[in-house]
Coordinates of N, CA and C (backbone and C1' of nucleotides) in Angstrom, one line a residue:
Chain A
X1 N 31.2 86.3 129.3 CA 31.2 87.1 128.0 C 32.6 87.1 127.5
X2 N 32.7 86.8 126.2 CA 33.9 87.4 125.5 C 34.7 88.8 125.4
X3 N 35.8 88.3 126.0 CA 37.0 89.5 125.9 C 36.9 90.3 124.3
X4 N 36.6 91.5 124.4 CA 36.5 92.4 123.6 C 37.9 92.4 122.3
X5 N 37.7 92.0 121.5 CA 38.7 91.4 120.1 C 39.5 93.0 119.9
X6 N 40.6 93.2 119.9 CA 41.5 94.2 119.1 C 41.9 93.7 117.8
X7 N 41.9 94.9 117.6 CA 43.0 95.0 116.0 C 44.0 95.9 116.1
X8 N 45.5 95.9 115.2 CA 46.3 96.5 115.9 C 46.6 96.9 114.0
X9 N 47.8 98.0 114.5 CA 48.7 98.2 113.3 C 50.3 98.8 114.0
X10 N 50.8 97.7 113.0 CA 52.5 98.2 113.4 C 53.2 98.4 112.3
X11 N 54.2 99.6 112.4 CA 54.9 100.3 111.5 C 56.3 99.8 111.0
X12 N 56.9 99.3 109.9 CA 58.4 98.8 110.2 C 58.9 99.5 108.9
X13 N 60.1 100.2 108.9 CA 60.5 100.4 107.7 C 61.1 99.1 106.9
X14 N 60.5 98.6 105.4 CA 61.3 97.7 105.1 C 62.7 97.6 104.9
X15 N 63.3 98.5 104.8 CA 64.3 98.8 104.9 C 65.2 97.8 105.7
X16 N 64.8 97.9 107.1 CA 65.2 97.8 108.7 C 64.5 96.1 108.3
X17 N 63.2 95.9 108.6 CA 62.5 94.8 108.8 C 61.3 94.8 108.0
X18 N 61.6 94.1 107.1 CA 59.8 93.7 106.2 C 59.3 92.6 106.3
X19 N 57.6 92.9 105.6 CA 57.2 91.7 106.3 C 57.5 90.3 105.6
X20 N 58.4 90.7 104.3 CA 59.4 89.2 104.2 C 60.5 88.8 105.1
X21 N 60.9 89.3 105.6 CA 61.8 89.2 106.6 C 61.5 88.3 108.0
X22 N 60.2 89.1 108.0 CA 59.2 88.3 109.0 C 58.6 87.3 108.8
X23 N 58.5 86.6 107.7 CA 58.0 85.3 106.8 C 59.1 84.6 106.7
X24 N 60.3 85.4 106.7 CA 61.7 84.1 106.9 C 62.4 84.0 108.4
X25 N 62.0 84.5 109.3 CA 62.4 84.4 110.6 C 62.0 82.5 110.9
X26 N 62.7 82.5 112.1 CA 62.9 81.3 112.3 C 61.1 81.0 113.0
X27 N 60.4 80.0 112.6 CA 59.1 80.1 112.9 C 58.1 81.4 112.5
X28 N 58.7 82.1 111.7 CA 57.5 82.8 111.1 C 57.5 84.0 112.0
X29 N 58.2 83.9 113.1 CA 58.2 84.9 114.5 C 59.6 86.1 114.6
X30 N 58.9 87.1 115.1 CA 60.1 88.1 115.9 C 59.5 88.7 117.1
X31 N 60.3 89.1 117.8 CA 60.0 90.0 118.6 C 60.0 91.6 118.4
X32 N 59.1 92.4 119.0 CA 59.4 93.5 118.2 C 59.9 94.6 119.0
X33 N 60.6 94.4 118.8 CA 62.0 95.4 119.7 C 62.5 96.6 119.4
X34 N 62.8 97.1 120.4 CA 63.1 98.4 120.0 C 62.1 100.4 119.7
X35 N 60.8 99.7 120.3 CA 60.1 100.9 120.4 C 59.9 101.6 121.5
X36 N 60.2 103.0 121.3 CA 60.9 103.6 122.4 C 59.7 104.9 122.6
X37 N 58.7 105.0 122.6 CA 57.5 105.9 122.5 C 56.3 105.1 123.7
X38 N 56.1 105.4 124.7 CA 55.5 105.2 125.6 C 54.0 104.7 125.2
X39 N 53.3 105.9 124.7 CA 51.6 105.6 123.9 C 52.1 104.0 123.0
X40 N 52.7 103.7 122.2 CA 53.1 102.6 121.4 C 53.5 101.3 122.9
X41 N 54.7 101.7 123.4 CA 54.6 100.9 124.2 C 53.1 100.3 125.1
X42 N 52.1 101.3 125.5 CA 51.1 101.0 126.2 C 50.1 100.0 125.4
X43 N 50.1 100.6 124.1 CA 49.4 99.6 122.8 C 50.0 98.4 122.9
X44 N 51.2 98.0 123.3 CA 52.0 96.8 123.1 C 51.3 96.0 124.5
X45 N 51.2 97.0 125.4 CA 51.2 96.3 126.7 C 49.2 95.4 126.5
X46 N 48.6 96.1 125.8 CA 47.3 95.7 125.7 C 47.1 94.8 124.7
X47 N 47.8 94.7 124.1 CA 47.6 93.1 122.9 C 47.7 91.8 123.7
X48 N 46.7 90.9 123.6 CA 46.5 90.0 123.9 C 46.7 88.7 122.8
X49 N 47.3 87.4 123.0 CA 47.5 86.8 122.3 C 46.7 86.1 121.1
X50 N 46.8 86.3 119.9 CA 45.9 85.7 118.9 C 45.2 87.2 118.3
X51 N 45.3 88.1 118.9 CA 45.1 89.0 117.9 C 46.0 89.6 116.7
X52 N 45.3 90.3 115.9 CA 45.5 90.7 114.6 C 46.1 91.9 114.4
X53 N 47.3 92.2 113.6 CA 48.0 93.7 113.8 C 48.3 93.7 111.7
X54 N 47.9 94.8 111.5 CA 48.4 95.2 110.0 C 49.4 95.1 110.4
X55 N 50.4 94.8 109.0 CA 52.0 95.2 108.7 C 52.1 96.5 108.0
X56 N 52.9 97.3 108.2 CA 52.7 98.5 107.8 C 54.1 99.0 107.7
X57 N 54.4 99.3 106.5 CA 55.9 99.6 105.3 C 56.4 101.1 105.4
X58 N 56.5 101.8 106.4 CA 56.6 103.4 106.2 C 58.3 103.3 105.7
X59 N 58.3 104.9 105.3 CA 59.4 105.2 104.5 C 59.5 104.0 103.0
X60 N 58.3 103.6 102.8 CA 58.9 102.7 101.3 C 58.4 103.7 100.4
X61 N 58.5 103.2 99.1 CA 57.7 104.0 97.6 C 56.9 103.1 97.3
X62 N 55.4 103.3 97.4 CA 55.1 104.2 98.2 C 54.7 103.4 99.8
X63 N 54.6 104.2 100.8 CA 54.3 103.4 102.3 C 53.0 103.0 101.6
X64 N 52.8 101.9 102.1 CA 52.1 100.8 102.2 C 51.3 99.7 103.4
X65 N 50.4 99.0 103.3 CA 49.9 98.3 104.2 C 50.3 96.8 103.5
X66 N 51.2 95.7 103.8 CA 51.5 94.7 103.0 C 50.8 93.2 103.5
X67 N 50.1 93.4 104.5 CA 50.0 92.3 104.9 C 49.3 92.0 106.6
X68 N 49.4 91.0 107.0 CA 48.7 90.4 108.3 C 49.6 89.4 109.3
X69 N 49.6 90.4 110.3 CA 50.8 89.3 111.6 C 49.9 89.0 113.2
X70 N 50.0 88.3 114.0 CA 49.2 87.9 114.7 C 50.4 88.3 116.0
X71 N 49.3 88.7 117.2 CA 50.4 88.0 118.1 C 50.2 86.8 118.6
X72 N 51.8 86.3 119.0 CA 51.8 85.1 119.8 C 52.4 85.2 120.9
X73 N 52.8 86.3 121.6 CA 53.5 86.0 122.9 C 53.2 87.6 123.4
X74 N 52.8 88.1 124.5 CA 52.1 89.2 125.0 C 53.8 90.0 125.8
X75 N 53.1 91.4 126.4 CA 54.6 92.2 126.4 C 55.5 91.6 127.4
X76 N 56.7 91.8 127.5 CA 57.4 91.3 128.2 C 58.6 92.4 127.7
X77 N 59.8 92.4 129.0 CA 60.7 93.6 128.8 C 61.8 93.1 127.6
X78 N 61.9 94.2 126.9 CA 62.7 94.5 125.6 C 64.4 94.3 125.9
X79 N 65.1 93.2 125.4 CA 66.2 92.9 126.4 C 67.7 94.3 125.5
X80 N 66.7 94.6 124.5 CA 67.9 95.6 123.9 C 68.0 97.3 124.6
X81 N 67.0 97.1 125.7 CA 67.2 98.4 126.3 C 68.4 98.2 127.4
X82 N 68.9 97.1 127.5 CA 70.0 96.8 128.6 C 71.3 97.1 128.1
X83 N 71.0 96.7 126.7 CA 72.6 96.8 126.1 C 73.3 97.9 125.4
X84 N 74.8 98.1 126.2 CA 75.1 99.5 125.8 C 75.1 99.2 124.1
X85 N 75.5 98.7 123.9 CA 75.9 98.2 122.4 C 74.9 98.2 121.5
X86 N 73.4 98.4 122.0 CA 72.5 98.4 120.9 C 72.1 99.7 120.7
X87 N 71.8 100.4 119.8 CA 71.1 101.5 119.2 C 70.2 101.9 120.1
X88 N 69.3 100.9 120.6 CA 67.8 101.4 121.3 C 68.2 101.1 122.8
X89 N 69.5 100.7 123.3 CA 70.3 101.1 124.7 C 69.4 102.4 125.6
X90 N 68.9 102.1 126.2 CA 68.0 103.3 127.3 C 68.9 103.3 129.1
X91 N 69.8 103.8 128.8 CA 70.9 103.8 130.2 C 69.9 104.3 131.5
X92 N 69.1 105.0 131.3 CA 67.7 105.6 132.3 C 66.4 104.3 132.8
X93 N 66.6 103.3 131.6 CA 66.1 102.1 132.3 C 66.4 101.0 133.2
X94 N 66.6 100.5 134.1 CA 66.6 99.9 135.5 C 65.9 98.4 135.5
X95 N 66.7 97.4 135.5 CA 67.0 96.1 135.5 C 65.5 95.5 136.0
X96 N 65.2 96.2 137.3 CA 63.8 95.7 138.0 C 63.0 96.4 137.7
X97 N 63.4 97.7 137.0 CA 61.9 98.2 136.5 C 61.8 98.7 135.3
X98 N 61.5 97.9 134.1 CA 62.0 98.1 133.0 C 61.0 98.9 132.1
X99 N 61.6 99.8 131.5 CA 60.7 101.0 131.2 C 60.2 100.3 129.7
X100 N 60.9 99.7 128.8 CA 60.3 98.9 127.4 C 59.9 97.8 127.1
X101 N 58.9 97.2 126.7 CA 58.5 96.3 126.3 C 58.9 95.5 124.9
X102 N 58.3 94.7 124.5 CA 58.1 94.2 123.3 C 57.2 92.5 123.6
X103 N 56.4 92.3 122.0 CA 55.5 91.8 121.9 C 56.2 91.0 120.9
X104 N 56.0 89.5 120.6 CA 56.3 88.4 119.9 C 55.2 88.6 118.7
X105 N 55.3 88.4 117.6 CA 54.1 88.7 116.7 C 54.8 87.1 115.5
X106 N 53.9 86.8 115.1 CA 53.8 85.8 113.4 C 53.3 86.0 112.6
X107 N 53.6 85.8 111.1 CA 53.3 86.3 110.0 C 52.2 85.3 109.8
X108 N 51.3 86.0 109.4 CA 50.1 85.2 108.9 C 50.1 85.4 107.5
X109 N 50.0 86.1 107.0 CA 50.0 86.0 105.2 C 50.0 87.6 104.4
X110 N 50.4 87.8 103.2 CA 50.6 89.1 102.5 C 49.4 89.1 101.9
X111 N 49.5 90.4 101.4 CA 48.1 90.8 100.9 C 48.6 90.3 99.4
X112 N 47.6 90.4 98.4 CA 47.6 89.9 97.2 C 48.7 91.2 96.2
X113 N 48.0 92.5 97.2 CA 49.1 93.8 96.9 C 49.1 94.4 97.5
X114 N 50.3 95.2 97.9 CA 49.8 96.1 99.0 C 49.1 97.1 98.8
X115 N 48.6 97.9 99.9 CA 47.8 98.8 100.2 C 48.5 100.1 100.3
X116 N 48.5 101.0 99.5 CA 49.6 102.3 99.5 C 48.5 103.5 100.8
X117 N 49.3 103.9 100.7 CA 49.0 104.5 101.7 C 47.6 105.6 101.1
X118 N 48.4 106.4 99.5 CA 47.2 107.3 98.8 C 46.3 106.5 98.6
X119 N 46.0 104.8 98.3 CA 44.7 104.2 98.4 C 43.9 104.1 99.5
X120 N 44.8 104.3 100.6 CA 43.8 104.1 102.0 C 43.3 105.4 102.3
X121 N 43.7 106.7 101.7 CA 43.7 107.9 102.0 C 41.9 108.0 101.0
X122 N 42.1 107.5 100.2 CA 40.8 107.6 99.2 C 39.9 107.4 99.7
X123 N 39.7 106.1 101.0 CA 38.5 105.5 101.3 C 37.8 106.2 102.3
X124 N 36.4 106.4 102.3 CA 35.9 107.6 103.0 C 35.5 107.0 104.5
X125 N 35.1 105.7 104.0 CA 35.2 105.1 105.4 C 36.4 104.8 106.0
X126 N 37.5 105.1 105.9 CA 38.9 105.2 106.6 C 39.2 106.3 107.4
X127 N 38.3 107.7 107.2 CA 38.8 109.2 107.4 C 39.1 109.1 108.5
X128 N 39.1 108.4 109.8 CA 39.2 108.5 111.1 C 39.8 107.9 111.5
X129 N 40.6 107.1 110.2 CA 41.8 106.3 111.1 C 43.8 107.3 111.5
X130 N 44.0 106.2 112.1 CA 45.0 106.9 112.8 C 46.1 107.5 111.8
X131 N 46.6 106.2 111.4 CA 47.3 106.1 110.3 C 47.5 107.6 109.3
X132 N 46.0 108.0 108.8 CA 46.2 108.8 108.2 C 45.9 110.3 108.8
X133 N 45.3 110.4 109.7 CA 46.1 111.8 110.5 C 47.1 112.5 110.5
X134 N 46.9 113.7 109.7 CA 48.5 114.6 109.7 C 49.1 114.6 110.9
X135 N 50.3 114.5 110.8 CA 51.1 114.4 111.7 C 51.5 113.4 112.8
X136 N 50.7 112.0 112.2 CA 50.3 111.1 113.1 C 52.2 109.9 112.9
X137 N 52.3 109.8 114.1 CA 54.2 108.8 113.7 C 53.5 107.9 114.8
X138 N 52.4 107.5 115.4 CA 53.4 106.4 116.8 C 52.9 105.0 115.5
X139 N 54.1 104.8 115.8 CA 54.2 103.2 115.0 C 53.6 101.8 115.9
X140 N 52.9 102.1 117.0 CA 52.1 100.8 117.3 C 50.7 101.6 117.8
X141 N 49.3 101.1 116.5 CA 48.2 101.8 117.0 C 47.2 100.8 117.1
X142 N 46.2 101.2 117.7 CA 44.8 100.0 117.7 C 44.1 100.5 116.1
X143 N 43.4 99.8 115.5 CA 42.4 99.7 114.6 C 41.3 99.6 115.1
X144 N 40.3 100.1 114.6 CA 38.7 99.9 115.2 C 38.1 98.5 114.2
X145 N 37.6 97.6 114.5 CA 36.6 96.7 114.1 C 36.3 97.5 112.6
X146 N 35.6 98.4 112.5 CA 35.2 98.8 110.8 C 36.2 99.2 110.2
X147 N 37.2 99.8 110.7 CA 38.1 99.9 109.7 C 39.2 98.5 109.1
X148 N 39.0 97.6 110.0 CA 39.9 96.4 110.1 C 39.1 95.3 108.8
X149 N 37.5 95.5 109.2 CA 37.1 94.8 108.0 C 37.2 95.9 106.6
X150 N 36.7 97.1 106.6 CA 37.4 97.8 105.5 C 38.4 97.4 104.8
X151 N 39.5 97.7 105.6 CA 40.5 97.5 105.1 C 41.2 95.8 104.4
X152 N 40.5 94.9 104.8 CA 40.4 93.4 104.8 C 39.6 93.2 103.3
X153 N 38.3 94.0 103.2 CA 37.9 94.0 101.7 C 38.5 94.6 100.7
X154 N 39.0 95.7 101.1 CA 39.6 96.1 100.3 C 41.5 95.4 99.6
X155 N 41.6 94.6 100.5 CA 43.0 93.8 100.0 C 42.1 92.3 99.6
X156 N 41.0 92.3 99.4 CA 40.3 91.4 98.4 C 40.2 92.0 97.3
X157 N 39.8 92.9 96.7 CA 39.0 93.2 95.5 C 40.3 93.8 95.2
X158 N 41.7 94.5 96.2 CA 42.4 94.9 95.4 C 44.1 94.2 94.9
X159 N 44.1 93.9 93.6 CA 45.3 93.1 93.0 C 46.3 93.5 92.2
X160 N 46.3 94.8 92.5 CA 47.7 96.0 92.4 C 46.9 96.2 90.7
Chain B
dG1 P 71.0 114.3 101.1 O5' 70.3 115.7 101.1 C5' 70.1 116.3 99.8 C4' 68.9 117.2 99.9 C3' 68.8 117.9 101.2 O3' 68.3 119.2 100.9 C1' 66.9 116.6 101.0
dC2 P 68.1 120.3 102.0 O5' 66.5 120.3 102.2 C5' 65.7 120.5 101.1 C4' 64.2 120.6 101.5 C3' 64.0 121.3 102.8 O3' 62.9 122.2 102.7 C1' 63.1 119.1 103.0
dC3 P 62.7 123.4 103.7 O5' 61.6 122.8 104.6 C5' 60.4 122.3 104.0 C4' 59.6 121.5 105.1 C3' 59.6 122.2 106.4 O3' 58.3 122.1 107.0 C1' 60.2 120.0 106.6
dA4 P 57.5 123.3 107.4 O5' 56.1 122.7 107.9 C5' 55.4 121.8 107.0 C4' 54.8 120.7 107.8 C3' 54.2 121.2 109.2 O3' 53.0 120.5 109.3 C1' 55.8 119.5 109.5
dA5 P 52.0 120.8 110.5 O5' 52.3 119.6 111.5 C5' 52.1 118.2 111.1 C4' 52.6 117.3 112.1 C3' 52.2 117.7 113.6 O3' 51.8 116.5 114.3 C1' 54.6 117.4 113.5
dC6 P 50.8 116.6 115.5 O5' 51.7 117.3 116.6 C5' 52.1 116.5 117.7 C4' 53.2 115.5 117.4 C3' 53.9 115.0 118.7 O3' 53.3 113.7 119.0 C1' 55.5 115.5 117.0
dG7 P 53.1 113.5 120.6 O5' 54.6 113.2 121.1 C5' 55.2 112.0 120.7 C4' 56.5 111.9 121.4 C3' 56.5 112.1 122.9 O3' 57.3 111.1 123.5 C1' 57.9 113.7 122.0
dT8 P 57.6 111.1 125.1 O5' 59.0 111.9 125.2 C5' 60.1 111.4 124.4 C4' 61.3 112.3 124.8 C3' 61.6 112.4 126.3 O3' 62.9 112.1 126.5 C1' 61.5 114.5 125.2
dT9 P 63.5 112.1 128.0 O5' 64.3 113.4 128.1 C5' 65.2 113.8 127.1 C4' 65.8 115.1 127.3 C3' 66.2 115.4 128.8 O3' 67.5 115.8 128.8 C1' 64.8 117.1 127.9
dG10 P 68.3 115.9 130.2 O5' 68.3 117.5 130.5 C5' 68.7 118.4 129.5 C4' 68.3 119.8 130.0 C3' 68.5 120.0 131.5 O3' 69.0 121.3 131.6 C1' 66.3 120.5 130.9
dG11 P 69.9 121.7 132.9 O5' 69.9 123.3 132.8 C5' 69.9 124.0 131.5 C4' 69.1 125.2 131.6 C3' 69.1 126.0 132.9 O3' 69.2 127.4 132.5 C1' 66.9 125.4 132.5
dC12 P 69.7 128.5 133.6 O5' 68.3 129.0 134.2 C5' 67.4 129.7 133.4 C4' 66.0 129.8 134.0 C3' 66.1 130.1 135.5 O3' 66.1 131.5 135.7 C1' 64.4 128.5 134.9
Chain C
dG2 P 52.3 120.7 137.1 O5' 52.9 122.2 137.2 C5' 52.1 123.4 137.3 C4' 52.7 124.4 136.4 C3' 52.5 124.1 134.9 O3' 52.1 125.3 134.3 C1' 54.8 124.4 135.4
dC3 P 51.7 125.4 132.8 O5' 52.9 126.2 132.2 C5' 53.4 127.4 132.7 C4' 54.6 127.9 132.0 C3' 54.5 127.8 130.5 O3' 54.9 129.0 129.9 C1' 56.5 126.7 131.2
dC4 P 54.5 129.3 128.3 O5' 55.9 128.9 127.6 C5' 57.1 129.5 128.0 C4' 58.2 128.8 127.3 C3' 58.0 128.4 125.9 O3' 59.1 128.5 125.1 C1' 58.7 126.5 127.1
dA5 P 59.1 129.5 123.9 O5' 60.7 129.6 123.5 C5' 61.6 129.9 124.6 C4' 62.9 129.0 124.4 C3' 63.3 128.8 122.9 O3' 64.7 128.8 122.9 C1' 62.8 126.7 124.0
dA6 P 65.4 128.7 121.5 O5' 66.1 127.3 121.6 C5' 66.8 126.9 122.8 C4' 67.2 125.5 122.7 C3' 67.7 125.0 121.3 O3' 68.9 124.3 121.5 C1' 65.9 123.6 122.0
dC7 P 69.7 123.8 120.2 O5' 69.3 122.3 120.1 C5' 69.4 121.5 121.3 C4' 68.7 120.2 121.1 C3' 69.0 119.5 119.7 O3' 69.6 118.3 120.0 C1' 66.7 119.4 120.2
dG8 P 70.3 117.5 118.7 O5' 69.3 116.2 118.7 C5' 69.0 115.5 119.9 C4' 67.9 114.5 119.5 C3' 68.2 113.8 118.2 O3' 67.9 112.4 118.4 C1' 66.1 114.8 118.1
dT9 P 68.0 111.4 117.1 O5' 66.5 111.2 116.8 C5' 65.6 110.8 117.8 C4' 64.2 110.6 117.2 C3' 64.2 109.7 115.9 O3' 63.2 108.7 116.1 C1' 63.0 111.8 115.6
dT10 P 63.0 107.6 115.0 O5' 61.6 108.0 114.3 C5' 60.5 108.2 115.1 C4' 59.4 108.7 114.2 C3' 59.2 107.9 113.0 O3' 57.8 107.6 112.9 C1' 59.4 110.1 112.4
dG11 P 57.2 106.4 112.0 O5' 57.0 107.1 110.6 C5' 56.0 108.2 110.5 C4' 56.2 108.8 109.2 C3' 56.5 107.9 108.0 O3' 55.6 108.3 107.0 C1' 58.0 109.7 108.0
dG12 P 55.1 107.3 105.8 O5' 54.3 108.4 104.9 C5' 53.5 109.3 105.6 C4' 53.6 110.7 104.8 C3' 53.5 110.6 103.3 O3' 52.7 111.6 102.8 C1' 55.5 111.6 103.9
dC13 P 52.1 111.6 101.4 O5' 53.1 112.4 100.5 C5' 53.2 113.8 100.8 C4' 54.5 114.4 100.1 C3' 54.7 113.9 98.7 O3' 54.1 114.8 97.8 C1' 56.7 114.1 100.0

DNA sequence: GCCAACGTTGGC
DNA sequence: GCCAACGTTGGC
């Protein structure tokens, strides 16, 4: 029997990293480094290679859903938790037993427009997604199958 | 800039 | 184990 398909969504301020940014990386690829929230990390730890993760634009005008990234390389430890010199530096994590992950992901393609966040808020079949949950921040979530095609038709019919 | 909604830390 | 203080996320 076939392994049960995920869908994912990950958060990047464009600011920091957009998903142009990620379309000009060397090979289309980054690693996604630097997330320091445990629930997120565990989401990272369960992506399996070839699945599907929204791009997702917080802090822009307006946050947005922009696009579609795949993974290509499953978790493995985050080499910026070692280093004093990086921002996301974790001095409590331990060489052999490394408390953060990160996941290799590739840009697969933009949407025709993005998806603002008040359009995804409209759709009644969305009401259960994570994303829009008050108070909801972890920046690496699963998607359910119906909201993944939802959301998939709806960056068809929609052309800003 | 404001602030609600978190998650983490550390004293007790 | 409780919980106040603190830091962060992220929409507005």
């Amino acid at each position: 029997m076939a392994e049960k398909q995920h869908y994912w969504l990950m958060k990047s301020e464009p600011n920091a990293f957009s998903i142009d940014d990620l379309a000009r990386s060397p090979k289309q690829t980054t690693s996604w480094d630097g997330v320091r929230n445990y629930q997120a990390r565990n989401f990272m730890r369960a992506m399996k290679a070839g699945e599907q993760v929204l791009f997702y634009h917080s802090n822009a005008q307006p946050p947005c859903l922009v696009g579609i990234a795949e993974v290509v390389k499953t978790a493995y430890p985050d080499a910026t938790q070692f280093d004093p010199q990086d921002v996301h530096y974790d001095p409590g994590s331990l060489p052999d037993q490394p408390r953060w992950d990160v996941v290799d992901i590739r840009f697969v393609r933009k949407f025709a427009a993005p998806l603002s966040l008040n359009l995804l808020k409209e759709q009644s079949s969305l009401q259960g997604m994570e994303l829009l949950r008050k108070g909801s921040r972890l920046s690496v979530q699963p998607v359910s199958a119906a909201e993944w095609k939802e959301i998939l038709q709806l960056a068809r019919r929609h052309k800003g």
